[in-house]
C-alpha atoms as a printed R data frame, in Angstrom:
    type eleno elety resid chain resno      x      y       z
1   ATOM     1    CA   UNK     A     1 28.995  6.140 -55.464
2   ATOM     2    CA   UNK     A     2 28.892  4.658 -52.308
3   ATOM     3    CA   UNK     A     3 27.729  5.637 -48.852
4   ATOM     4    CA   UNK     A     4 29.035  4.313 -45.439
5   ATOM     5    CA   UNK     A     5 26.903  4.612 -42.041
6   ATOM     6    CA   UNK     A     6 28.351  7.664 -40.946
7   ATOM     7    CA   UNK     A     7 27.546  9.409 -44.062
8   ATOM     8    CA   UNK     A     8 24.130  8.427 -43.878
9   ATOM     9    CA   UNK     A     9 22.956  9.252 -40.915
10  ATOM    10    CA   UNK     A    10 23.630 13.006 -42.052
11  ATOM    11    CA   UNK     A    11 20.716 12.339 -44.339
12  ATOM    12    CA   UNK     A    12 17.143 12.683 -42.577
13  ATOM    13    CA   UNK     A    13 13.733 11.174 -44.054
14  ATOM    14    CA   UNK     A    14 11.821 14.254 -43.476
15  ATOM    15    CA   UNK     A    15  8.274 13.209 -45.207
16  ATOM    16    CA   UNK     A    16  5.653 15.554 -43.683
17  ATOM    17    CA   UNK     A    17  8.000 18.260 -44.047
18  ATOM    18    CA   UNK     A    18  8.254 19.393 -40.224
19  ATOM    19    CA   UNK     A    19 11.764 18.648 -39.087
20  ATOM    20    CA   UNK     A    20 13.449 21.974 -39.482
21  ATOM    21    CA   UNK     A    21 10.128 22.870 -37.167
22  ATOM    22    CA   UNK     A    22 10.303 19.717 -34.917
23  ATOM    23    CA   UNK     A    23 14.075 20.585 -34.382
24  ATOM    24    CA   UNK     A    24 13.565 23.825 -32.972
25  ATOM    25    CA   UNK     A    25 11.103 22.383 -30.806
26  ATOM    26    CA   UNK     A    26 13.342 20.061 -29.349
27  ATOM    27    CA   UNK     A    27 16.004 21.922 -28.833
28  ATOM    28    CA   UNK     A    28 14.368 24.835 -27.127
29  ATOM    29    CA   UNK     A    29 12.936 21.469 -24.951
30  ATOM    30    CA   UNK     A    30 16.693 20.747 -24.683
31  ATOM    31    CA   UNK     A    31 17.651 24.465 -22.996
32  ATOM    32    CA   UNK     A    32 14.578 24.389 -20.828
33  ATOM    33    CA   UNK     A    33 15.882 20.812 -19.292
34  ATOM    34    CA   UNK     A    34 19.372 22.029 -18.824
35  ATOM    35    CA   UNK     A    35 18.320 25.203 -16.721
36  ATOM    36    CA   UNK     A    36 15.761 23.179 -15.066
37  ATOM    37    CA   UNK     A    37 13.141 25.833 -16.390
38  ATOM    38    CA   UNK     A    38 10.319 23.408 -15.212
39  ATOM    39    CA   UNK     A    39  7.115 25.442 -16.250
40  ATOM    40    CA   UNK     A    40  8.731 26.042 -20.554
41  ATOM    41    CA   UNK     A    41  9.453 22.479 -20.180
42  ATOM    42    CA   UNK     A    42  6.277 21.298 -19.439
43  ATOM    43    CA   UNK     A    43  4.856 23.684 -21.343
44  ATOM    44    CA   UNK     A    44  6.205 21.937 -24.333
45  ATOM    45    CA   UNK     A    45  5.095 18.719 -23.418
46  ATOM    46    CA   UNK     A    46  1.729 16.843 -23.910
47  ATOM    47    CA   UNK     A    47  0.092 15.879 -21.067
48  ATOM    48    CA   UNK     A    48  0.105 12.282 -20.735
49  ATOM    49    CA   UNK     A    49  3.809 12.443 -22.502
50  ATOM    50    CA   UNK     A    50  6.694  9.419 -21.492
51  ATOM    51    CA   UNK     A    51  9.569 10.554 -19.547
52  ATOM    52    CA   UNK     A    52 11.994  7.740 -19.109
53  ATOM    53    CA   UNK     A    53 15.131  8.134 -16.888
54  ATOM    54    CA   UNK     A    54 17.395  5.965 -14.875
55  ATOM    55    CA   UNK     A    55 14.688  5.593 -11.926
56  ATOM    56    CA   UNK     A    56 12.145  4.173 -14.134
57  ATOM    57    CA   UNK     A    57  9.099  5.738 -16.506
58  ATOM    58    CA   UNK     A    58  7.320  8.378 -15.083
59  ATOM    59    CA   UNK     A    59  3.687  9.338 -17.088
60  ATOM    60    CA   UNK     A    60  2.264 12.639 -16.593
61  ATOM    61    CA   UNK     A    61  3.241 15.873 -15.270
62  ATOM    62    CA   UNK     A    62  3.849 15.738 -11.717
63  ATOM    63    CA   UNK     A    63  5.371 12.323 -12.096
64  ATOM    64    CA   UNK     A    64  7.843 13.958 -14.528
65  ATOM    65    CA   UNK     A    65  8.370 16.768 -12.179
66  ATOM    66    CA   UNK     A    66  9.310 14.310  -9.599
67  ATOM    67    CA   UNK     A    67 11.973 12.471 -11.795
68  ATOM    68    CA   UNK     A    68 13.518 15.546 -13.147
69  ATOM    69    CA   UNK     A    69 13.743 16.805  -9.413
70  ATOM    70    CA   UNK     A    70 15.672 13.331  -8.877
71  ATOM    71    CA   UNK     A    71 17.765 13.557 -11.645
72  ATOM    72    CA   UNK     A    72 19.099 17.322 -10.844
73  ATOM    73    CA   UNK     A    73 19.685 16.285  -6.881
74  ATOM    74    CA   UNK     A    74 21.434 13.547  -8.400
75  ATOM    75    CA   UNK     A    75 23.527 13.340 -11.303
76  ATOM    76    CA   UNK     A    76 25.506 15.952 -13.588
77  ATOM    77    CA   UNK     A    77 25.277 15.933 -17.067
78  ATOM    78    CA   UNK     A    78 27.419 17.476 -19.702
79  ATOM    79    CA   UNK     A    79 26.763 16.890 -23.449
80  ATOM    80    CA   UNK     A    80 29.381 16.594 -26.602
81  ATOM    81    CA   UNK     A    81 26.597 16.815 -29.547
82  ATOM    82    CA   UNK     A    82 23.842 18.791 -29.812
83  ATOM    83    CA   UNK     A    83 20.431 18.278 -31.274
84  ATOM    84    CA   UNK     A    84 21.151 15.227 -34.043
85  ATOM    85    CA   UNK     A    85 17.950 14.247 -35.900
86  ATOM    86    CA   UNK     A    86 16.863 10.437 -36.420
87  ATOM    87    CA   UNK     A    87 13.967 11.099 -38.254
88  ATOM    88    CA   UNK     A    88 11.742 14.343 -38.716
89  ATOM    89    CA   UNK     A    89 10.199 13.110 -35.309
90  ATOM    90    CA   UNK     A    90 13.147 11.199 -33.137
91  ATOM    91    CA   UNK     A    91 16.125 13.516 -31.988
92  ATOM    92    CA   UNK     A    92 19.000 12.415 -29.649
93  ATOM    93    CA   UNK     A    93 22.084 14.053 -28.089
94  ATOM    94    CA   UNK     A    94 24.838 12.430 -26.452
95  ATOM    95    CA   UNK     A    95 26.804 13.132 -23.343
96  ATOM    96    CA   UNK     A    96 28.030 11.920 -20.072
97  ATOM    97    CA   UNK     A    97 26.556 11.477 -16.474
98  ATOM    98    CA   UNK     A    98 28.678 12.238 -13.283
99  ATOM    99    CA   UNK     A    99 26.420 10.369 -10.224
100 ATOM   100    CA   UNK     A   100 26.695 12.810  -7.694
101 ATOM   101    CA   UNK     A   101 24.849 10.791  -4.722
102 ATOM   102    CA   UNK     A   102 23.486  7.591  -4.603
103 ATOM   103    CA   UNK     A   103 26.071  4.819  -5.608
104 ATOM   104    CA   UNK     A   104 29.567  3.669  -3.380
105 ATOM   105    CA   UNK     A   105 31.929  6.139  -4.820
106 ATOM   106    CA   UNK     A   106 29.682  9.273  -4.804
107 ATOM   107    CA   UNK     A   107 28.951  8.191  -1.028
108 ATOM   108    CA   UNK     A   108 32.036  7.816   0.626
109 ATOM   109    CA   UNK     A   109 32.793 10.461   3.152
110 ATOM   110    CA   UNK     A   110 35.077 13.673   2.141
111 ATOM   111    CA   UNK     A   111 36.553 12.272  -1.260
112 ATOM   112    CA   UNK     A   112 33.386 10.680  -2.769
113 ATOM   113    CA   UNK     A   113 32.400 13.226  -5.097
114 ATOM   114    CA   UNK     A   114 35.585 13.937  -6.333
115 ATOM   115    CA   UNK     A   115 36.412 10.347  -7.024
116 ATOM   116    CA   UNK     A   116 33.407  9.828  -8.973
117 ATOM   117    CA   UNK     A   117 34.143 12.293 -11.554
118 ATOM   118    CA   UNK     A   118 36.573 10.160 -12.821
119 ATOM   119    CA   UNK     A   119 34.057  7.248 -13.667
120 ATOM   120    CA   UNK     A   120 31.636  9.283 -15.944
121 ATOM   121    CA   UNK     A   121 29.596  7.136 -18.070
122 ATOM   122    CA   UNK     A   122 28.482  8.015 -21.807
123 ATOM   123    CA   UNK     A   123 24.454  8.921 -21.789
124 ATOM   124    CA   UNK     A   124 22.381  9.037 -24.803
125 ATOM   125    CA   UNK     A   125 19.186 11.219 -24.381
126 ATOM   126    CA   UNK     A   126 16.083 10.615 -27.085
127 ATOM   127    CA   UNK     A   127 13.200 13.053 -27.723
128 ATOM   128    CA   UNK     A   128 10.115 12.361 -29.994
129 ATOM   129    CA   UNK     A   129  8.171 15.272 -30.633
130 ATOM   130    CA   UNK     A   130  4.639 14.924 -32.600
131 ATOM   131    CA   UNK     A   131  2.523 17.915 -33.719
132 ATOM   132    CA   UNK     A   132  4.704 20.011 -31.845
133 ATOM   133    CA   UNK     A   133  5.051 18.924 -28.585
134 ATOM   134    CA   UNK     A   134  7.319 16.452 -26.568
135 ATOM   135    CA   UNK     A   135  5.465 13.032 -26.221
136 ATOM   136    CA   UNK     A   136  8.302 11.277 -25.193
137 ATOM   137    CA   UNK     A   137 11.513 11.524 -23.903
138 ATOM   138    CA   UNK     A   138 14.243  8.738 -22.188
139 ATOM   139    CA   UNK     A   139 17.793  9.173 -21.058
140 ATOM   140    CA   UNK     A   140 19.807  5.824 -20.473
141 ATOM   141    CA   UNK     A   141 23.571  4.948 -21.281
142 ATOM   142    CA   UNK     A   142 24.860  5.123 -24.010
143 ATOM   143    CA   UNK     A   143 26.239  1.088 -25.341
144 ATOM   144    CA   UNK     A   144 27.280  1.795 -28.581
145 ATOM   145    CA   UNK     A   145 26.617 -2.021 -29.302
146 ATOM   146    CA   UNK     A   146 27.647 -3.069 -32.626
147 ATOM   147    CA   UNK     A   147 27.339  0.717 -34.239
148 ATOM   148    CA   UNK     A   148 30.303  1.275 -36.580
């Protein structure tokens, strides 16, 4: 029998037995990001946790307030997967980001924003949770280098 990437990746390495628990986790972290419910998000966070976006790393959690403030002034996001495990720890979902401010096209006066919905970019967003809480979490594009 064989077994071709996409097949595989179906097929999770779940050794300490908590990824049916860790994916709840993160996708419950997932729903509190997309409503901007900043206290349940946090909540499910560790303290010190990474949250890496496209302005840079931010460490702790008024830092992370401050880039998730940025991100929702700035960009719209709209995912096509939903909560896809890695490993019993690592869990990403993919989408794409719509710049709403902040580059040429999104800035131009009266047709800007319109424009730029027509240059969305895929976005790839990762999540590691450890004994059940967020520790670190990074949105970035989405290359697709050399995956088949």
């Amino acid at each position: 029998m064989s077994y071709n990437i996409r097949k595989l990746k179906y097929f999770v390495d779940d050794i300490d037995g908590g990824l049916r628990t860790n994916q709840l986790i993160a996708e419950d972290y997932f729903l509190a990001e997309d409503d901007h419910e900043l206290g349940e998000m946090m909540g499910m966070m560790m303290s010190q946790a990474h949250y890496s976006s496209f302005w840079g790393v931010a460490r702790g959690e008024l830092a992370t307030k401050a880039v998730h403030a940025q991100e929702k002034e700035n960009l719209r996001l709209s995912w096509t997967s939903g909560t896809t495990p890695l490993t019993s720890n690592t869990f990403f979902r993919e989408g794409y980001v719509h710049f709403t401010k902040g580059n040429f096209l999104s800035n131009m006066p009266i047709i800007g924003r319109a424009l730029s919905m027509f240059f969305q970019k895929k976005v790839i967003e990762s999540l590691v949770v450890r004994e059940g809480k967020v520790v670190f979490r990074d949105l970035g594009y989405n290359w697709q280098l050399g995956v088949h």
